[in-house]
Amino acid sequence: MTGIEVTTSASMLSPITLFLQADIIVKAVMIGLTLASIWTWVIIIGHGMKLRRVGAKSEAFERDFWKAEDVDRLYDGAGKEDLPSARVFSAGVSEWRRSTAGKVVDREGTRSRLATAMAASVGAEMDRLYDRISILATIGSVAPFVGLFGTVWGIMRAFTDIAGKQSTNLAVVAPGIAEALFATALGLFAAIPAVIAYNRLTHRLNRFEAKLNRFADGFHATLSRELEA
C-alpha cells in the first residue's frame, strides 16, 4: 500500500502532470520559457554552423587572394562570392577602380576612400553575422526573472490552497510548490545555455572581425603600394 502511494505521488510531480495541474498564468510562463529554450538552441546550432562554414570559406578565399598574381582576374572570378572577405575585397577593388579612373589620381584621397570603403564593408558584414545574437543575451537576462514570476505565482497559489483546505499536509502543499519550482527550473534551463552561447559566439565573432580587419588592412597596404608605383 505504501509503495502504491509513493508511486502515485511521484507521478503527480512529473513535469507533464505539473504543467497540466498549473493554472493559466503558470502555464503561460512554462510555455513561454519552453519556446525561449527551443529558440535558443535553434540560434546556437544555426549560428554555430554558419560561423564554421563562413570561417572555412573565408580562409580559403584569403589564401587564394595572397597567392594571386592578378587582382583583377581574382575579382572577376572569385570576387563575387557570397563571403565576408570576398565582399570586403570587392568593395576595395570597386573603390580603387573609381578613384583611379581619371587622368589625375589623388593618392591621399584614394587611400582615405579605400580605407573608408573597406571599413564600411567590414562593419556591414559583422552586422549581418551578429544578427539574432542579441536575442541570446535577452533570453539569458530575462528568462530567470520570468521563471521567478512563475515561482512567486505558484507559491501564492499554494498558500491559497492551504488557506482554503485549512491544512498544511504535504499532499496539499507539494503540487503548488512543485509547480513554482518547475517554473524556476525552466527559466534556468533557458537562460544558462543562452548566456554561455552568447559569450562563446561573441568571442568567435570578435576574432573573425579582427581577422577581417587584418585582411582589409593588408589589401589596403597592397593598393597603397600600387599608388606609389
mmCIF file of C-alpha atoms in Angstrom:
data_model
loop_
_atom_site.group_PDB
_atom_site.id
_atom_site.type_symbol
_atom_site.label_atom_id
_atom_site.label_comp_id
_atom_site.label_asym_id
_atom_site.label_seq_id
_atom_site.Cartn_x
_atom_site.Cartn_y
_atom_site.Cartn_z
ATOM 1 C CA MET A 1 0.000 0.000 0.000
ATOM 2 C CA THR A 2 2.852 2.365 0.850
ATOM 3 C CA GLY A 3 4.564 1.610 -2.442
ATOM 4 C CA ILE A 4 1.398 2.484 -4.353
ATOM 5 C CA GLU A 5 1.118 5.809 -2.533
ATOM 6 C CA VAL A 6 4.747 6.665 -3.271
ATOM 7 C CA THR A 7 4.309 5.818 -6.958
ATOM 8 C CA THR A 8 1.175 7.885 -7.190
ATOM 9 C CA SER A 9 2.830 10.859 -5.506
ATOM 10 C CA ALA A 10 5.843 10.612 -7.814
ATOM 11 C CA SER A 11 3.618 10.533 -10.899
ATOM 12 C CA MET A 12 1.758 13.587 -9.640
ATOM 13 C CA LEU A 13 5.054 15.501 -9.531
ATOM 14 C CA SER A 14 6.139 14.636 -13.066
ATOM 15 C CA PRO A 15 6.758 17.621 -15.400
ATOM 16 C CA ILE A 16 3.707 16.859 -17.589
ATOM 17 C CA THR A 17 1.435 16.491 -14.576
ATOM 18 C CA LEU A 18 2.761 19.687 -13.040
ATOM 19 C CA PHE A 19 2.077 21.535 -16.278
ATOM 20 C CA LEU A 20 -1.452 20.166 -16.589
ATOM 21 C CA GLN A 21 -2.271 20.973 -12.964
ATOM 22 C CA ALA A 22 -0.894 24.517 -13.114
ATOM 23 C CA ASP A 23 -3.216 27.486 -13.532
ATOM 24 C CA ILE A 24 -3.286 29.564 -16.729
ATOM 25 C CA ILE A 25 -0.647 32.069 -15.574
ATOM 26 C CA VAL A 26 1.945 29.451 -14.665
ATOM 27 C CA LYS A 27 1.136 27.508 -17.850
ATOM 28 C CA ALA A 28 1.772 30.642 -19.918
ATOM 29 C CA VAL A 29 5.103 31.110 -18.153
ATOM 30 C CA MET A 30 6.100 27.483 -18.760
ATOM 31 C CA ILE A 31 5.121 27.601 -22.435
ATOM 32 C CA GLY A 32 6.971 30.876 -22.940
ATOM 33 C CA LEU A 33 10.149 29.568 -21.313
ATOM 34 C CA THR A 34 9.983 26.323 -23.282
ATOM 35 C CA LEU A 35 9.668 28.256 -26.546
ATOM 36 C CA ALA A 36 12.540 30.517 -25.482
ATOM 37 C CA SER A 37 14.684 27.452 -24.805
ATOM 38 C CA ILE A 38 13.874 25.977 -28.232
ATOM 39 C CA TRP A 39 14.606 29.308 -29.902
ATOM 40 C CA THR A 40 17.918 29.490 -28.045
ATOM 41 C CA TRP A 41 19.052 26.128 -29.356
ATOM 42 C CA VAL A 42 17.935 26.972 -32.898
ATOM 43 C CA ILE A 43 20.123 30.102 -32.803
ATOM 44 C CA ILE A 44 23.038 28.249 -31.197
ATOM 45 C CA ILE A 45 23.059 25.444 -33.755
ATOM 46 C CA GLY A 46 22.300 27.678 -36.742
ATOM 47 C CA HIS A 47 24.891 30.351 -35.952
ATOM 48 C CA GLY A 48 27.487 27.813 -34.886
ATOM 49 C CA MET A 49 27.262 26.010 -38.232
ATOM 50 C CA LYS A 50 27.147 29.308 -40.127
ATOM 51 C CA LEU A 51 30.271 30.696 -38.467
ATOM 52 C CA ARG A 52 32.159 27.453 -39.027
ATOM 53 C CA ARG A 53 31.208 27.445 -42.721
ATOM 54 C CA VAL A 54 31.932 31.145 -43.265
ATOM 55 C CA GLY A 55 35.248 30.927 -41.428
ATOM 56 C CA ALA A 56 36.491 27.989 -43.501
ATOM 57 C CA LYS A 57 35.463 29.540 -46.826
ATOM 58 C CA SER A 58 36.920 32.921 -45.883
ATOM 59 C CA GLU A 59 40.260 31.324 -45.022
ATOM 60 C CA ALA A 60 40.298 29.583 -48.402
ATOM 61 C CA PHE A 61 39.491 32.858 -50.194
ATOM 62 C CA GLU A 62 42.224 34.746 -48.367
ATOM 63 C CA ARG A 63 44.768 32.057 -49.233
ATOM 64 C CA ASP A 64 43.800 32.369 -52.896
ATOM 65 C CA PHE A 65 43.997 36.160 -52.656
ATOM 66 C CA TRP A 66 47.534 36.243 -51.279
ATOM 67 C CA LYS A 67 48.685 33.725 -53.874
ATOM 68 C CA ALA A 68 47.022 35.554 -56.791
ATOM 69 C CA GLU A 69 49.278 37.455 -59.181
ATOM 70 C CA ASP A 70 46.437 39.295 -60.926
ATOM 71 C CA VAL A 71 43.939 41.016 -58.609
ATOM 72 C CA ASP A 72 41.607 41.943 -61.455
ATOM 73 C CA ARG A 73 41.365 38.318 -62.554
ATOM 74 C CA LEU A 74 40.616 37.235 -58.989
ATOM 75 C CA TYR A 75 37.974 39.954 -58.730
ATOM 76 C CA ASP A 76 36.266 38.847 -61.941
ATOM 77 C CA GLY A 77 36.357 35.222 -60.790
ATOM 78 C CA ALA A 78 36.025 34.796 -57.035
ATOM 79 C CA GLY A 79 35.317 38.410 -56.085
ATOM 80 C CA LYS A 80 31.560 37.916 -56.389
ATOM 81 C CA GLU A 81 31.381 35.051 -53.888
ATOM 82 C CA ASP A 82 28.921 35.290 -51.004
ATOM 83 C CA LEU A 83 31.618 35.663 -48.345
ATOM 84 C CA PRO A 84 32.531 38.491 -45.959
ATOM 85 C CA SER A 85 36.159 38.590 -47.102
ATOM 86 C CA ALA A 86 35.112 38.499 -50.763
ATOM 87 C CA ARG A 87 32.721 41.417 -50.245
ATOM 88 C CA VAL A 88 35.417 43.438 -48.439
ATOM 89 C CA PHE A 89 37.769 42.671 -51.324
ATOM 90 C CA SER A 90 35.087 43.662 -53.827
ATOM 91 C CA ALA A 91 34.479 46.962 -52.006
ATOM 92 C CA GLY A 92 38.193 47.747 -52.161
ATOM 93 C CA VAL A 93 38.536 46.924 -55.854
ATOM 94 C CA SER A 94 35.400 48.898 -56.769
ATOM 95 C CA GLU A 95 36.656 51.982 -54.929
ATOM 96 C CA TRP A 96 40.114 51.547 -56.452
ATOM 97 C CA ARG A 97 38.692 51.483 -59.968
ATOM 98 C CA ARG A 98 36.550 54.558 -59.369
ATOM 99 C CA SER A 99 39.358 56.532 -57.741
ATOM 100 C CA THR A 100 41.970 55.708 -60.407
ATOM 101 C CA ALA A 101 39.724 56.063 -63.441
ATOM 102 C CA GLY A 102 40.659 59.703 -64.093
ATOM 103 C CA LYS A 103 43.835 61.111 -65.616
ATOM 104 C CA VAL A 104 44.945 62.647 -62.324
ATOM 105 C CA VAL A 105 44.937 60.441 -59.235
ATOM 106 C CA ASP A 106 44.711 61.939 -55.742
ATOM 107 C CA ARG A 107 46.863 59.482 -53.819
ATOM 108 C CA GLU A 108 45.948 60.551 -50.302
ATOM 109 C CA GLY A 109 42.292 60.891 -51.190
ATOM 110 C CA THR A 110 42.332 57.444 -52.773
ATOM 111 C CA ARG A 111 43.933 55.902 -49.691
ATOM 112 C CA SER A 112 41.328 57.530 -47.466
ATOM 113 C CA ARG A 113 38.427 56.398 -49.634
ATOM 114 C CA LEU A 114 39.786 52.858 -49.827
ATOM 115 C CA ALA A 115 40.070 52.656 -46.034
ATOM 116 C CA THR A 116 36.561 54.063 -45.594
ATOM 117 C CA ALA A 117 35.005 51.732 -48.190
ATOM 118 C CA MET A 118 36.576 48.588 -46.740
ATOM 119 C CA ALA A 119 35.879 49.585 -43.126
ATOM 120 C CA ALA A 120 32.226 50.158 -44.040
ATOM 121 C CA SER A 121 32.128 46.754 -45.731
ATOM 122 C CA VAL A 122 33.645 45.070 -42.650
ATOM 123 C CA GLY A 123 31.036 46.776 -40.462
ATOM 124 C CA ALA A 124 28.191 45.668 -42.716
ATOM 125 C CA GLU A 125 29.424 42.081 -42.746
ATOM 126 C CA MET A 126 29.730 41.960 -38.970
ATOM 127 C CA ASP A 127 26.245 43.439 -38.561
ATOM 128 C CA ARG A 128 24.961 40.616 -40.732
ATOM 129 C CA LEU A 129 26.809 37.968 -38.717
ATOM 130 C CA TYR A 130 25.707 39.451 -35.373
ATOM 131 C CA ASP A 131 22.057 39.222 -36.423
ATOM 132 C CA ARG A 132 19.928 37.477 -33.749
ATOM 133 C CA ILE A 133 22.897 37.029 -31.391
ATOM 134 C CA SER A 134 21.446 39.730 -29.147
ATOM 135 C CA ILE A 135 18.381 37.515 -28.680
ATOM 136 C CA LEU A 136 20.548 35.127 -26.666
ATOM 137 C CA ALA A 137 21.556 37.951 -24.339
ATOM 138 C CA THR A 138 17.915 38.939 -23.925
ATOM 139 C CA ILE A 139 16.820 35.390 -23.123
ATOM 140 C CA GLY A 140 19.750 34.905 -20.767
ATOM 141 C CA SER A 141 18.884 38.003 -18.759
ATOM 142 C CA VAL A 142 15.063 37.838 -18.851
ATOM 143 C CA ALA A 143 14.298 34.098 -18.553
ATOM 144 C CA PRO A 144 15.317 33.761 -14.857
ATOM 145 C CA PHE A 145 13.013 36.633 -13.912
ATOM 146 C CA VAL A 146 10.150 35.152 -15.906
ATOM 147 C CA GLY A 147 10.734 31.850 -14.118
ATOM 148 C CA LEU A 148 10.829 33.711 -10.806
ATOM 149 C CA PHE A 149 7.477 35.299 -11.630
ATOM 150 C CA GLY A 150 6.047 31.814 -12.201
ATOM 151 C CA THR A 151 7.594 30.709 -8.919
ATOM 152 C CA VAL A 152 6.028 33.552 -6.944
ATOM 153 C CA TRP A 153 2.653 32.961 -8.579
ATOM 154 C CA GLY A 154 2.813 29.224 -7.837
ATOM 155 C CA ILE A 155 3.704 29.815 -4.206
ATOM 156 C CA MET A 156 0.828 32.274 -3.852
ATOM 157 C CA ARG A 157 -1.490 29.613 -5.277
ATOM 158 C CA ALA A 158 -0.062 27.040 -2.835
ATOM 159 C CA PHE A 159 -0.778 29.317 0.119
ATOM 160 C CA THR A 160 -4.285 29.903 -1.205
ATOM 161 C CA ASP A 161 -4.849 26.129 -1.294
ATOM 162 C CA ILE A 162 -3.532 25.827 2.259
ATOM 163 C CA ALA A 163 -5.912 28.530 3.451
ATOM 164 C CA GLY A 164 -8.850 27.025 1.563
ATOM 165 C CA LYS A 165 -8.320 23.496 2.823
ATOM 166 C CA GLN A 166 -7.041 24.632 6.222
ATOM 167 C CA SER A 167 -4.305 22.030 6.066
ATOM 168 C CA THR A 168 -0.512 22.125 5.844
ATOM 169 C CA ASN A 169 -0.349 18.477 4.810
ATOM 170 C CA LEU A 170 2.382 17.749 2.259
ATOM 171 C CA ALA A 171 -0.201 16.440 -0.213
ATOM 172 C CA VAL A 172 -1.837 19.871 -0.188
ATOM 173 C CA VAL A 173 1.348 21.965 -0.318
ATOM 174 C CA ALA A 174 3.515 19.855 -2.628
ATOM 175 C CA PRO A 175 1.750 20.365 -6.000
ATOM 176 C CA GLY A 176 1.775 24.175 -5.811
ATOM 177 C CA ILE A 177 5.361 24.341 -4.574
ATOM 178 C CA ALA A 178 6.450 21.850 -7.245
ATOM 179 C CA GLU A 179 4.792 23.960 -9.975
ATOM 180 C CA ALA A 180 6.610 27.012 -8.676
ATOM 181 C CA LEU A 181 9.995 25.281 -8.609
ATOM 182 C CA PHE A 182 9.378 23.790 -12.049
ATOM 183 C CA ALA A 183 8.866 27.291 -13.468
ATOM 184 C CA THR A 184 12.187 28.338 -11.923
ATOM 185 C CA ALA A 185 13.902 25.296 -13.423
ATOM 186 C CA LEU A 186 12.548 26.123 -16.889
ATOM 187 C CA GLY A 187 13.810 29.686 -16.546
ATOM 188 C CA LEU A 188 17.301 28.468 -15.711
ATOM 189 C CA PHE A 189 17.129 25.812 -18.431
ATOM 190 C CA ALA A 190 16.523 28.574 -20.987
ATOM 191 C CA ALA A 191 18.916 31.155 -19.506
ATOM 192 C CA ILE A 192 22.079 29.134 -18.845
ATOM 193 C CA PRO A 193 22.645 27.856 -22.427
ATOM 194 C CA ALA A 194 21.724 31.300 -23.789
ATOM 195 C CA VAL A 195 24.343 33.089 -21.675
ATOM 196 C CA ILE A 196 27.061 30.524 -22.401
ATOM 197 C CA ALA A 197 26.303 30.541 -26.138
ATOM 198 C CA TYR A 198 26.164 34.345 -26.288
ATOM 199 C CA ASN A 199 29.601 34.672 -24.707
ATOM 200 C CA ARG A 200 31.072 31.947 -26.895
ATOM 201 C CA LEU A 201 29.582 33.205 -30.165
ATOM 202 C CA THR A 202 30.527 36.799 -29.353
ATOM 203 C CA HIS A 203 34.113 35.665 -28.759
ATOM 204 C CA ARG A 204 34.195 33.865 -32.102
ATOM 205 C CA LEU A 205 32.685 36.863 -33.890
ATOM 206 C CA ASN A 206 35.222 39.224 -32.329
ATOM 207 C CA ARG A 207 38.041 37.008 -33.539
ATOM 208 C CA PHE A 208 36.532 36.847 -37.019
ATOM 209 C CA GLU A 209 36.117 40.645 -37.092
ATOM 210 C CA ALA A 210 39.765 41.111 -36.137
ATOM 211 C CA LYS A 211 40.787 38.700 -38.892
ATOM 212 C CA LEU A 212 38.605 40.504 -41.422
ATOM 213 C CA ASN A 213 40.140 43.838 -40.414
ATOM 214 C CA ARG A 214 43.628 42.382 -40.863
ATOM 215 C CA PHE A 215 42.680 41.239 -44.345
ATOM 216 C CA ALA A 216 41.299 44.697 -45.178
ATOM 217 C CA ASP A 217 44.465 46.356 -43.834
ATOM 218 C CA GLY A 218 46.667 44.027 -45.869
ATOM 219 C CA PHE A 219 44.715 44.690 -49.053
ATOM 220 C CA HIS A 220 44.810 48.424 -48.336
ATOM 221 C CA ALA A 221 48.604 48.249 -47.988
ATOM 222 C CA THR A 222 48.836 46.403 -51.318
ATOM 223 C CA LEU A 223 46.777 49.052 -53.083
ATOM 224 C CA SER A 224 48.824 51.813 -51.413
ATOM 225 C CA ARG A 225 51.974 50.324 -52.895
ATOM 226 C CA GLU A 226 50.281 50.328 -56.293
ATOM 227 C CA LEU A 227 49.646 54.045 -55.866
ATOM 228 C CA GLU A 228 53.306 54.630 -55.137
ATOM 229 C CA ALA A 229 54.245 52.704 -58.264
#
